[in-house]
Coordinates of C-alpha atoms and ligand atoms in Angstrom, one line a residue:
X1 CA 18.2 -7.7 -12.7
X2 CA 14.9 -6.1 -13.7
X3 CA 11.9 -8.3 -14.3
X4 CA 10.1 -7.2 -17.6
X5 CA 7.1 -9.3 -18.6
X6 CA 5.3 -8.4 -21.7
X7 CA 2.5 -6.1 -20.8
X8 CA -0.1 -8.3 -22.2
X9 CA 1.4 -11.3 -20.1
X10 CA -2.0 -12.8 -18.4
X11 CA -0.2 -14.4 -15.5
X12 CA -3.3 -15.3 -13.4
X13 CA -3.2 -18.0 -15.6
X14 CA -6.9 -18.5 -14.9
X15 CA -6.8 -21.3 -17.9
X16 CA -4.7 -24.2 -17.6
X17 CA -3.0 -23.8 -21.3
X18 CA 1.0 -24.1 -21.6
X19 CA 1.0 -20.3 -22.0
X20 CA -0.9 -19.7 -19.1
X21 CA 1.8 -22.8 -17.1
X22 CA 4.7 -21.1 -19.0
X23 CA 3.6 -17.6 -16.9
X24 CA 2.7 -19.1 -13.6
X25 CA 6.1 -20.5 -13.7
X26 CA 7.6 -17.1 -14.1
X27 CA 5.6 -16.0 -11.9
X28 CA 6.6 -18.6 -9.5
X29 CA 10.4 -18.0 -10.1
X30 CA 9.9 -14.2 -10.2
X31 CA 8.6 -14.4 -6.7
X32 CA 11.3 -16.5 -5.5
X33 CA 13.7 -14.6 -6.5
X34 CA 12.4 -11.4 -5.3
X35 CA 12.2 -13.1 -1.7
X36 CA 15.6 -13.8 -2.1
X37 CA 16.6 -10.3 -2.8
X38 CA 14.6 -9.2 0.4
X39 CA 16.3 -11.6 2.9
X40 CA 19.7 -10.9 1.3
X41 CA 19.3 -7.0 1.0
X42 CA 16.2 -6.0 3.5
X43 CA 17.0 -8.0 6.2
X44 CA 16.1 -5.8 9.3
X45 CA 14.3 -2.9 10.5
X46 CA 16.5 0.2 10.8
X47 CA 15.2 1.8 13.7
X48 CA 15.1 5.1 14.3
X49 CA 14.5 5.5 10.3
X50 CA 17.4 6.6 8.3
X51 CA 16.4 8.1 5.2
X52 CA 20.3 7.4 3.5
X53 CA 19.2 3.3 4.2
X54 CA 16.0 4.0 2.7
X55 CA 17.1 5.6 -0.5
X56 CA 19.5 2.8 -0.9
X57 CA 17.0 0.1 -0.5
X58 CA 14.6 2.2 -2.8
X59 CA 17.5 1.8 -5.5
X60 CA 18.0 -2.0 -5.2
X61 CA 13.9 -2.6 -5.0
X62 CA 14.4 -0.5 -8.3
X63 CA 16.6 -2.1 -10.0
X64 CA 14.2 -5.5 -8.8
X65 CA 11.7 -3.9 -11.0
X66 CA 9.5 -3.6 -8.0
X67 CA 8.8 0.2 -7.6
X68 CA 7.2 0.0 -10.8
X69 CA 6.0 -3.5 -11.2
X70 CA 2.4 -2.9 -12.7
X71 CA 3.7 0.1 -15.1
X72 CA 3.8 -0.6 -18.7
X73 CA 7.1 -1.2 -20.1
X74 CA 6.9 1.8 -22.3
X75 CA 7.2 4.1 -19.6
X76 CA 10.0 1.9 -17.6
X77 CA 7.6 -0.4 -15.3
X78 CA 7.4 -4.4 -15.3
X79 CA 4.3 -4.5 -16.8
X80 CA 3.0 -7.2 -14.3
X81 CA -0.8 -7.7 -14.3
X82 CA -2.0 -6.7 -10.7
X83 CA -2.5 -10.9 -9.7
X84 CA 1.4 -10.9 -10.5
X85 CA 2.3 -7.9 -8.8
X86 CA 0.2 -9.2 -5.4
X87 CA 2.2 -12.4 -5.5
X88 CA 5.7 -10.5 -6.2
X89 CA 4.4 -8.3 -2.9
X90 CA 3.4 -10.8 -0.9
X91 CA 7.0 -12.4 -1.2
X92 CA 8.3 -9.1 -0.2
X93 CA 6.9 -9.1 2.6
X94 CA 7.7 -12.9 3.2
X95 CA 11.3 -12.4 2.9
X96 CA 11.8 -9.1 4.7
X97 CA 10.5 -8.1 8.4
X98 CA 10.8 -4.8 7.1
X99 CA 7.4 -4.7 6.9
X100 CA 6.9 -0.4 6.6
X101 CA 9.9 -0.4 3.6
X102 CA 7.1 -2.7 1.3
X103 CA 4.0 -0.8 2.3
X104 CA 6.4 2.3 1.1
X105 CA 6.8 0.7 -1.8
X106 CA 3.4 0.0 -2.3
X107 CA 1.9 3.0 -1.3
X108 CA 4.4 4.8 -3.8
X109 CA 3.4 2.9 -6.5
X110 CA -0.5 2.0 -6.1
X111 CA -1.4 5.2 -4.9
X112 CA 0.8 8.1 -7.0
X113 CA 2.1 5.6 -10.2
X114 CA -0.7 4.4 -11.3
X115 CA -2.7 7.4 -11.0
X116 CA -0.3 9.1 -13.7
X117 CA -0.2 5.9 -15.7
X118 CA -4.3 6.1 -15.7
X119 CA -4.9 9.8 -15.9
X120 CA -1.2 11.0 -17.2
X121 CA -1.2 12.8 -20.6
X122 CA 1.4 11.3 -22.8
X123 CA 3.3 14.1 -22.3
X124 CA 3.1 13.9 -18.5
X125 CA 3.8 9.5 -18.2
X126 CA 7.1 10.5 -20.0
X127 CA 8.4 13.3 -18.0
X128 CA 7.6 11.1 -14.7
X129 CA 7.1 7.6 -15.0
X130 CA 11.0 6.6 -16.0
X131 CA 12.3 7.4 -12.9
X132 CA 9.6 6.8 -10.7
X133 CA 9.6 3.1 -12.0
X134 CA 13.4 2.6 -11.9
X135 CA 13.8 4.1 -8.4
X136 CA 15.9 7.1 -8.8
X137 CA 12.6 9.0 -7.4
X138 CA 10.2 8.2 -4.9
X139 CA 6.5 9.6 -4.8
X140 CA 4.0 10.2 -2.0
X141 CA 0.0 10.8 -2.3
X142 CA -1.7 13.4 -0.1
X143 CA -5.4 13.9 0.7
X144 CA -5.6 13.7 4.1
X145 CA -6.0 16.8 5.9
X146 CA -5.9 17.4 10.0
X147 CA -9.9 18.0 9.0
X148 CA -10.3 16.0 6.5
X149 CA -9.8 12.2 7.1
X150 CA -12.5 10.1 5.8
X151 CA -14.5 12.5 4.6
X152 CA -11.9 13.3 2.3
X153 CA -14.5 15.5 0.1
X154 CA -14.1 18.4 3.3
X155 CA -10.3 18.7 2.4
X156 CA -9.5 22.6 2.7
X157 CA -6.2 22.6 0.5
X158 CA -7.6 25.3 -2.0
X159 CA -6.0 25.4 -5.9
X160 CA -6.8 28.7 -7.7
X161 CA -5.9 29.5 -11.4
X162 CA -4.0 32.2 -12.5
X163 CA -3.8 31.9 -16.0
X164 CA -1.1 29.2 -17.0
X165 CA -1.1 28.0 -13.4
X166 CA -2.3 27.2 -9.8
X167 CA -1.9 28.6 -6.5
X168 CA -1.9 25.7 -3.9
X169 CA -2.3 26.8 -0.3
X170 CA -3.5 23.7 2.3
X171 CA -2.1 21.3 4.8
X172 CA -1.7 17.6 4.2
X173 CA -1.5 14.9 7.1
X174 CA -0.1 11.5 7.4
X175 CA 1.6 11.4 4.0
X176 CA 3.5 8.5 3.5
X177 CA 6.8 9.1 2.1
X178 CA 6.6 12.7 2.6
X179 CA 10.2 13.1 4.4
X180 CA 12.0 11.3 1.2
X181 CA 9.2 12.0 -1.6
X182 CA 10.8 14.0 -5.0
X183 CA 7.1 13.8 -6.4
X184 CA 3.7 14.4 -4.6
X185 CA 0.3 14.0 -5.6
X186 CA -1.6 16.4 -4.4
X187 CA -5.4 16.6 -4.0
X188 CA -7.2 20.0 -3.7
X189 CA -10.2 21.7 -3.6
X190 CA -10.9 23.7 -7.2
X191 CA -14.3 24.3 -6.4
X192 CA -15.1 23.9 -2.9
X193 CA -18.1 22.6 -1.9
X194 CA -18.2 21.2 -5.5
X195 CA -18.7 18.0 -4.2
X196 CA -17.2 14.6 -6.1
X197 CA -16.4 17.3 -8.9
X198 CA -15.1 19.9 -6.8
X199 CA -11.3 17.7 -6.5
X200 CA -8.5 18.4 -8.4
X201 CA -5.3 16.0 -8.5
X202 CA -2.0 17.6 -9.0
X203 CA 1.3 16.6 -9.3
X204 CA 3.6 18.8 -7.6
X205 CA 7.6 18.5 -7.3
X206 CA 8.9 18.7 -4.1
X207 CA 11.8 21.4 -4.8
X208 CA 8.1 23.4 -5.5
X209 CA 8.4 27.1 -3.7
X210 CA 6.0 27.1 -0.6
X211 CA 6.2 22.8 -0.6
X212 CA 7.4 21.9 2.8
X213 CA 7.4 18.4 4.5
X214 CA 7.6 18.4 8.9
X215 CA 9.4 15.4 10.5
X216 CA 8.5 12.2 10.3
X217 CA 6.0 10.7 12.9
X218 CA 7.0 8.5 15.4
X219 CA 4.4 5.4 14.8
X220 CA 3.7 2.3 16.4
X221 CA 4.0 0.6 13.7
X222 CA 5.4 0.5 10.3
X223 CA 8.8 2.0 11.4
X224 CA 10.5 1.2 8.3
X225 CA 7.8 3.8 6.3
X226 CA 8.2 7.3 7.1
X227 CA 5.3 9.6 7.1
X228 CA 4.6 13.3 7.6
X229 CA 2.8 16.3 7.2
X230 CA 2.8 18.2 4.0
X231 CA 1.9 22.2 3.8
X232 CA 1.6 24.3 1.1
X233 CA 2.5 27.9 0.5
X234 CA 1.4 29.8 -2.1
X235 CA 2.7 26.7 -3.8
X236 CA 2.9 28.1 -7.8
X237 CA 2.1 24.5 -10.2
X238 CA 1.8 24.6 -13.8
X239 CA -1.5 24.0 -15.3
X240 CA 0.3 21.1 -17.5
X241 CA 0.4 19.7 -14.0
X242 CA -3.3 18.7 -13.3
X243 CA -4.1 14.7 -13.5
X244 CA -7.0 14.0 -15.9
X245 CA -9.0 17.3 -16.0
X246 CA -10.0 19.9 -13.4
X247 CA -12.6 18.4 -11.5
X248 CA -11.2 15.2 -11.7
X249 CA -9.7 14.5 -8.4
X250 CA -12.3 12.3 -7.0
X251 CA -11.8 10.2 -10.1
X252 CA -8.3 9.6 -9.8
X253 CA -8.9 9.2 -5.9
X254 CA -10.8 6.1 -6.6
X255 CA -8.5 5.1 -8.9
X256 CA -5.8 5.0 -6.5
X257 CA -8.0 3.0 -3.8
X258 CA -9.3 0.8 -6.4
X259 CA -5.0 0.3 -6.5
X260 CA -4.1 0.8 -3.2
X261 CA -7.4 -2.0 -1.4
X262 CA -6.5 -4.3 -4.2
X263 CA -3.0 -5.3 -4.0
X264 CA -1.1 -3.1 -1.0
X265 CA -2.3 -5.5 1.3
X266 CA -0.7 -8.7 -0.6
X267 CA 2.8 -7.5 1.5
X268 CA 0.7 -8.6 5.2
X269 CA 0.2 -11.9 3.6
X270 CA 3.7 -12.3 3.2
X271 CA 4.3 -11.2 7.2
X272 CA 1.5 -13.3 8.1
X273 CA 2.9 -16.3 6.5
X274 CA 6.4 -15.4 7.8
X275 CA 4.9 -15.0 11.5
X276 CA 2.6 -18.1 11.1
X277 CA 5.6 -20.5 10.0
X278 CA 7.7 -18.9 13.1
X279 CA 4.6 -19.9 15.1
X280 CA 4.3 -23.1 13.8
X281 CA 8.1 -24.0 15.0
X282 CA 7.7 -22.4 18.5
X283 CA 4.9 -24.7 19.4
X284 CA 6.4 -27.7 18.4
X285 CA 9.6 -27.0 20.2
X286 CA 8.1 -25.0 23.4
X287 CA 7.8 -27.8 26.3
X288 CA 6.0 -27.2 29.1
X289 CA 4.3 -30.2 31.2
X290 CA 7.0 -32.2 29.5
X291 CA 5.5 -32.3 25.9
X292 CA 5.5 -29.6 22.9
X293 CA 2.9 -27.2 23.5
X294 CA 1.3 -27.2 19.9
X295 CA -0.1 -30.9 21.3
X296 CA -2.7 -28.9 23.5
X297 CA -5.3 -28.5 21.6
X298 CA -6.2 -25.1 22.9
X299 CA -3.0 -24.2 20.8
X300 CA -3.1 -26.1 18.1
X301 CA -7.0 -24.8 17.1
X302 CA -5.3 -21.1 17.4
X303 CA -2.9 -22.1 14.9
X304 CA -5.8 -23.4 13.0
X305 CA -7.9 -20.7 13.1
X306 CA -4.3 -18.5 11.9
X307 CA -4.6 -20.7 9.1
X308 CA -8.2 -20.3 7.9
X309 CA -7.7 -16.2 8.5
X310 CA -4.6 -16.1 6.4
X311 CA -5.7 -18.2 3.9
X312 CA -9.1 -17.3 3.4
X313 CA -7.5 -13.4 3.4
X314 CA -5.4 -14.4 0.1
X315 CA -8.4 -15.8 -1.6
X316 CA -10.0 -12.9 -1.4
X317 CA -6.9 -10.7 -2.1
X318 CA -6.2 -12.5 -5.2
X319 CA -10.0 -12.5 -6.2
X320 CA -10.0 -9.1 -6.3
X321 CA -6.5 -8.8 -8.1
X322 CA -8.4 -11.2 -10.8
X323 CA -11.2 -8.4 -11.0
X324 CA -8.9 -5.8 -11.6
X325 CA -6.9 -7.6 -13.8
X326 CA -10.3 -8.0 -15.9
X327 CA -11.1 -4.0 -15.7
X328 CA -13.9 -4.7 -13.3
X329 CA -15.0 -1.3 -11.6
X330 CA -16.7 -3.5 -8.4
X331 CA -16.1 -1.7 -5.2
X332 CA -16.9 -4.1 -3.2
X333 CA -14.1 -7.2 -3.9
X334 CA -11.2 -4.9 -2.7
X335 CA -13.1 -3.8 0.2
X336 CA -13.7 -7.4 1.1
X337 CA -9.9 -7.8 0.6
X338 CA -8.7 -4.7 2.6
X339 CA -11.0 -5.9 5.6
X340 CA -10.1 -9.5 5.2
X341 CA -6.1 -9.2 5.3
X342 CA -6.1 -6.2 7.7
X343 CA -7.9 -8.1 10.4
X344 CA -6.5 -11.3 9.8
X345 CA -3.1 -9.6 10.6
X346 CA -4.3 -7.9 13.4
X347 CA -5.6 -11.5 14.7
X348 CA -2.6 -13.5 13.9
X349 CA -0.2 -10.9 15.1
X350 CA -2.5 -11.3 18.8
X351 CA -2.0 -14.8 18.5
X352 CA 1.3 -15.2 17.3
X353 CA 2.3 -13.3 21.1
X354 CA 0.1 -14.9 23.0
X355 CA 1.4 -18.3 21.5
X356 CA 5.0 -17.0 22.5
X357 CA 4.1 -16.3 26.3
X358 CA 6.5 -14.1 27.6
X359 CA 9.1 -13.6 24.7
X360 CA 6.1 -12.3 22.5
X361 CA 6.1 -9.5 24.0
X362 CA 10.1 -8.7 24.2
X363 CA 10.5 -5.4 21.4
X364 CA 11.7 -6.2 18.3
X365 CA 10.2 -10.3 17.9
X366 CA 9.0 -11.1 14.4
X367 CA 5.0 -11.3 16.4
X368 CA 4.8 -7.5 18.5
X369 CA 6.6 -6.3 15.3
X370 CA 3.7 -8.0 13.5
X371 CA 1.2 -7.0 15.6
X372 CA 2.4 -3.5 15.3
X373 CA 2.5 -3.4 11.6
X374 CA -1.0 -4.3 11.8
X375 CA -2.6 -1.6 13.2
X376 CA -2.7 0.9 10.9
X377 CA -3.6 -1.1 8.4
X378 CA -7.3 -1.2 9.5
X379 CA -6.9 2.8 9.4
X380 CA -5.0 3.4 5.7
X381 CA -6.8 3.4 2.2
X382 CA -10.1 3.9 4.0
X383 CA -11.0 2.9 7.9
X384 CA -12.1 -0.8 8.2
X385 CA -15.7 1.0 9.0
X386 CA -15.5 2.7 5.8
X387 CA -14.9 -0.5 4.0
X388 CA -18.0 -1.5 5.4
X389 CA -20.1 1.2 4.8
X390 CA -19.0 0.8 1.4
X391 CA -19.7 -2.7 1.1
X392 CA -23.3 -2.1 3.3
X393 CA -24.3 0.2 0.2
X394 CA -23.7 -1.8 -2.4
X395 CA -25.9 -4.0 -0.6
X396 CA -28.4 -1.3 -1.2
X397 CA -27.9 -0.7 3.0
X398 CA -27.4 2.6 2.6
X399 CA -24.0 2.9 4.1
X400 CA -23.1 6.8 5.3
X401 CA -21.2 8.2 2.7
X402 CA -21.8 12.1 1.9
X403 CA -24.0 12.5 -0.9
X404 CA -21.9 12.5 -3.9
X405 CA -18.2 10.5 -3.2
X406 CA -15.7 10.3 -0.5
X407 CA -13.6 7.6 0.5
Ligands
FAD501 C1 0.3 4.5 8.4 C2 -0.6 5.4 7.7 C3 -0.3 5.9 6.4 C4 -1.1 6.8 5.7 N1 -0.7 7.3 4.5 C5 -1.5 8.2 3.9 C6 -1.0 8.8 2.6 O1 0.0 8.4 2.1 N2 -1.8 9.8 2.1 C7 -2.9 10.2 2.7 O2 -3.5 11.1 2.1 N3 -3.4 9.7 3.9 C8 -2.7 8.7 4.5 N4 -3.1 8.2 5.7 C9 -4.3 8.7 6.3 C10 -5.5 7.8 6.3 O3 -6.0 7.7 5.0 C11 -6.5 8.3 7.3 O4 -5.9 8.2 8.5 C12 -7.8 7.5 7.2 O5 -8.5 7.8 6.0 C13 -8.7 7.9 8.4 O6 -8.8 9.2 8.6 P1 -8.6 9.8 10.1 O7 -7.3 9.2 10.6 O8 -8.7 11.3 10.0 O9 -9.7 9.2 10.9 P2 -11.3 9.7 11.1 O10 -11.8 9.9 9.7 O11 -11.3 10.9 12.0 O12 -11.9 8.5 11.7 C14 -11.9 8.2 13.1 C15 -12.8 7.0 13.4 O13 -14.1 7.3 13.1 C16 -14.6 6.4 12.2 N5 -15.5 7.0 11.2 C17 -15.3 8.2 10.5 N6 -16.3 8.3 9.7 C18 -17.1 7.3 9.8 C19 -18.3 6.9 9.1 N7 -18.9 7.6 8.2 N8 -18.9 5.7 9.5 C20 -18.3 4.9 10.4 N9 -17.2 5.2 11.0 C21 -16.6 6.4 10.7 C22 -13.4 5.8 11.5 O14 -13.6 4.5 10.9 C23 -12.4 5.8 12.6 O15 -12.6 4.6 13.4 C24 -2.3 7.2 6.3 C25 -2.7 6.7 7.6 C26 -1.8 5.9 8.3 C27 -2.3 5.3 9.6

C-alpha cells in the first residue's frame, strides 16, 4: 500500500485544530505501519551485500511510498511535508537493524530526488521522477572526488559543451548507491576555477557510454548501503540534461544538503531508540553482585545521559524539519541537527557496549552494529567540523570556508 497525503497536508500540526489532530493521527498510524513493514520485510543485515536483496527491498520500500515520500504526488511521490517524512524515517530505522538499507533510501531521495523536484524542468520531473519515486529505479549523487572532499568547489570532473551536449570526463568517490544506481547526479566543473558559479549538476543515466561504477567498498559500517567510485569517460549527456542552469551546481548542492542535514539523520533516531530500549532491558535483567545492574547508579546515569542525547537530538532534528517545512533558507538548524544526532549515535552506540560488557562487543549485536553505523555519519553531508565552521560563521566567527561556497 502506498501512502499519499495531499501535498498541502501540514502534518507538523504545529496548531492544535482537528485538522492539524486529524494529520498527526495519520501521521502516527503511517509511522506504525511503516515500522511494521520494516520488521516484517527488513529484518536483518545481509552481509556481504547482495545487490538481488537490495533491489527487492528497494521495490517493497517503493511500493511503501518511501523512496519518494516528500515528492509531490504529481510526479508519483507521497507528498509528505519533510516533519512527516523524518518521523516516517525515523520508524524505519526503528523497525529495521538494517541501518545502511534506510540511509540508502535516504540518500537516494534527499540528495538526487529532490534536487530534480527543485531544479527539474517540467519536462525533466516527468521523464524521471515516476520511477524514481515508485522504486523501479534507484539514484545516487556524486561530488566527491579522491581530491575533492570538503572542499567540494576543487572537484576536477570537467563538463565541456559541444553544441547540443556535454563531454563529462572526472572521477567520483564514495558514491552511495553507485554499484545499483540507474540515475546519477553528477556535479562538474563548467568553468573551473569559477568558484560557487563554476558547478554544473547533471543528471546522467547510468547505461551512459564512458559511465562506469568500481566495486563496492568494504565499510565499517553501514553494510547494508553500498558505495563506490564513479569515473567518467568521455561521458557524451544531452544538454536537456543540466539541473537548473549551467552554473548552477552549487545551488542545487545546497539544496541537497539543505535535504540531506535535515531529515537523513531522522533514520539514527530510530536505531538509537531501538539500541536504547535493548539497553534499557539488559540492565534490568543483567545481575551481577546479586541485583540488576541498571540499580548502580553509575549505569543508570549512562542510561540517563542516552536519554537526554537522543532526545534532545530529535528536538533539534524535528526543529529543523519545521524550518524547512516553512521554506526557511537557515543554515544553521540542520547543522545543529546533523551534529546533534550524529554524535549522539556515536555516544549511545559507546555506551550501549560498554553497558553490555563482554557480549557488546560480539559482531553482529544490535550496539557494535550501532556503533558502526555511526561513524560515518559524522563524515557524510559535510564533516561534523564543517558543520561547525558553518554554524561558527553564521555567528559572524568566520568559520574557514573558501571564499565563495563549498560544503
Ligand atoms: C558512508 C559515506 C557515504 C557517502 N556518500 C556520498 C555520496 O553519496 N556522494 C558524495 O558525493 N559523497 C559521499 N560521501 C563522501 C563525503 O561527503 C565526504 O567523505 C566528506 O565530505 C568528507 O570528505 P573527505 O572524506 O574527503 O574528508 P576530508 O575533506 O579530506 O577531511 C578530512 C578531515 O579534515 C577535516 N577538515 C577538512 N577541511 C576542514 C576545514 N576547513 N575545517 C576543519 N576541518 C576540516 C574534516 O572534517 C575531516 O575530519 C560519503 C561518505 C561516506 C563516509
Amino acid at each position: 500500500m502506498t501512502f499519499v497525503f495531499g501535498a498541502d497536508a501540514d502534518t507538523s500540526a504545529d496548531s492544535d485544530t482537528d485538522t492539524g489532530a486529524d494529520a498527526q493521527a495519520d501521521a502516527a498510524e503511517m509511522c506504525r505501519m511503516v515500522e511494521a513493514f520494516a520488521r516484517r520485510e527488513l529484518g536483518d543485515v545481509p552481509d556481504p551485500f547482495a545487490p538481488a536483496e537490495f533491489r527487492r527491498r528497494w521495490l517493497l520500500a517503493g511500493g511503501q511510498g518511501l523512496v519518494g515520500s516528500v515528492v509531490p504526488t504529481a510526479y508519483g511521490g507521497s507528498g509528505l511535508d519533510p516533519v512527516t517524512a523524518a518521523a516516517v524515517l525515523e520508524a524505519l530505522g526503528h523497525g529495521s537493524p538494517d541501518t545502511g538499507f534506510a540511509f540508502s533510501v535516504a540518500a537516494h531521495l534527499f540528495a538526487t530526488v529532490m534536487p530534480i523536484v527543485e531544479f527539474g524542468t517540467e519536462e525533466q520531473k516527468r521523464r524521471w521522477l515516476p520511477a524514481l519515486c515508485s522504486g523501479e529505479r534507484i539514484a545516487a549523487h556524486a561530488i566527491t572526488e579522491p581530491e575533492a572532499g570538503s572542499d567540494t568547489l576543487a572537484l576536477r570532473t570537467r563538463a565541456v559543451r559541444e553544441g547540443d551536449h556535454y563531454v563529462l570526463d572526472g572521477a567520483k568517490a564514495f558514491t552511495t548507491n553507485a554499484p545499483v544506481a540507474d540515475v546519477f547526479v553528477v556535479q562538474a566543473a563548467t568553468a573551473p576555477g569559477g568558484g560557487f558559479f563554476g558547478l554544473t549538476a547533471f543528471v546522467v543515466e547510468a547505461d551512459t557510454p564512458g559511465l562506469t561504477v568500481g566495486p563496492a567498498y568494504d565499510k565499517v559500517g553501514l553494510r547494508g548501503s553500498p558505495t563506490a567510485d564513479v569515473r567518467l569517460d568521455g561521458c557524451v549527456v544531452p544538454a536537456s540534461h543540466v539541473l537548473g542552469a549551467e552554473g548552477a551546481g552549487a545551488s542545487v548542492f545546497a539544496g541537497s544538503m539543505k535535504w540531506e542535514r535535515t531529515c537523513l539523520f531522522a533514520a539514527y533516531l530510530g536505531a538509537m531508540r531501538r539500541v536504547l530500549d535493548s539497553t534499557v532491558a539488559h540492565v534490568k535483567e543483567r545481575e551481577q553482585f546479586g541485583v540488576p545492574i541498571g540499580g548502580f547508579q553509575a549505569v543508570s546515569h549512562r542510561v540517563v545521559d542516552m536519554t537526554l542525547a537522543l532526545e534532545s537530538a530529535r528536538l533539534l532534528l524535528r526543529e529543523a524539519a519545521r524550518g524547512l517545512a516553512r521554506g526557511s533558507e537557515d543554515e544553521v538548524a540542520p547543522a545543529l541537527a546533523k551534529l546533534a544526532v550524529s554524535e549522539a549515535a556515536v555516544r549511545i552506540g559507546l555506551d550501549a557496549v560498554q553497558l553490555r560488557g563482554a557480549l557488546g562487543v560480539l559482531s553482529g549485536g544490535d550496539a557494535e552494529t550501532l556503533l558502526r553505523d555511526a561513524l560515518p555519519a559524522r563524515i557524510f553531508s559535510g564533516t561534523n567540523e564543517i558543520q561547525k565552521n558553518n554554524i561558527a560563521r553564521a555567528l559572524g566567527l568566520g568559520g574557514n570556508r573558501r571564499p565563495g561556497g563549498g560544503r
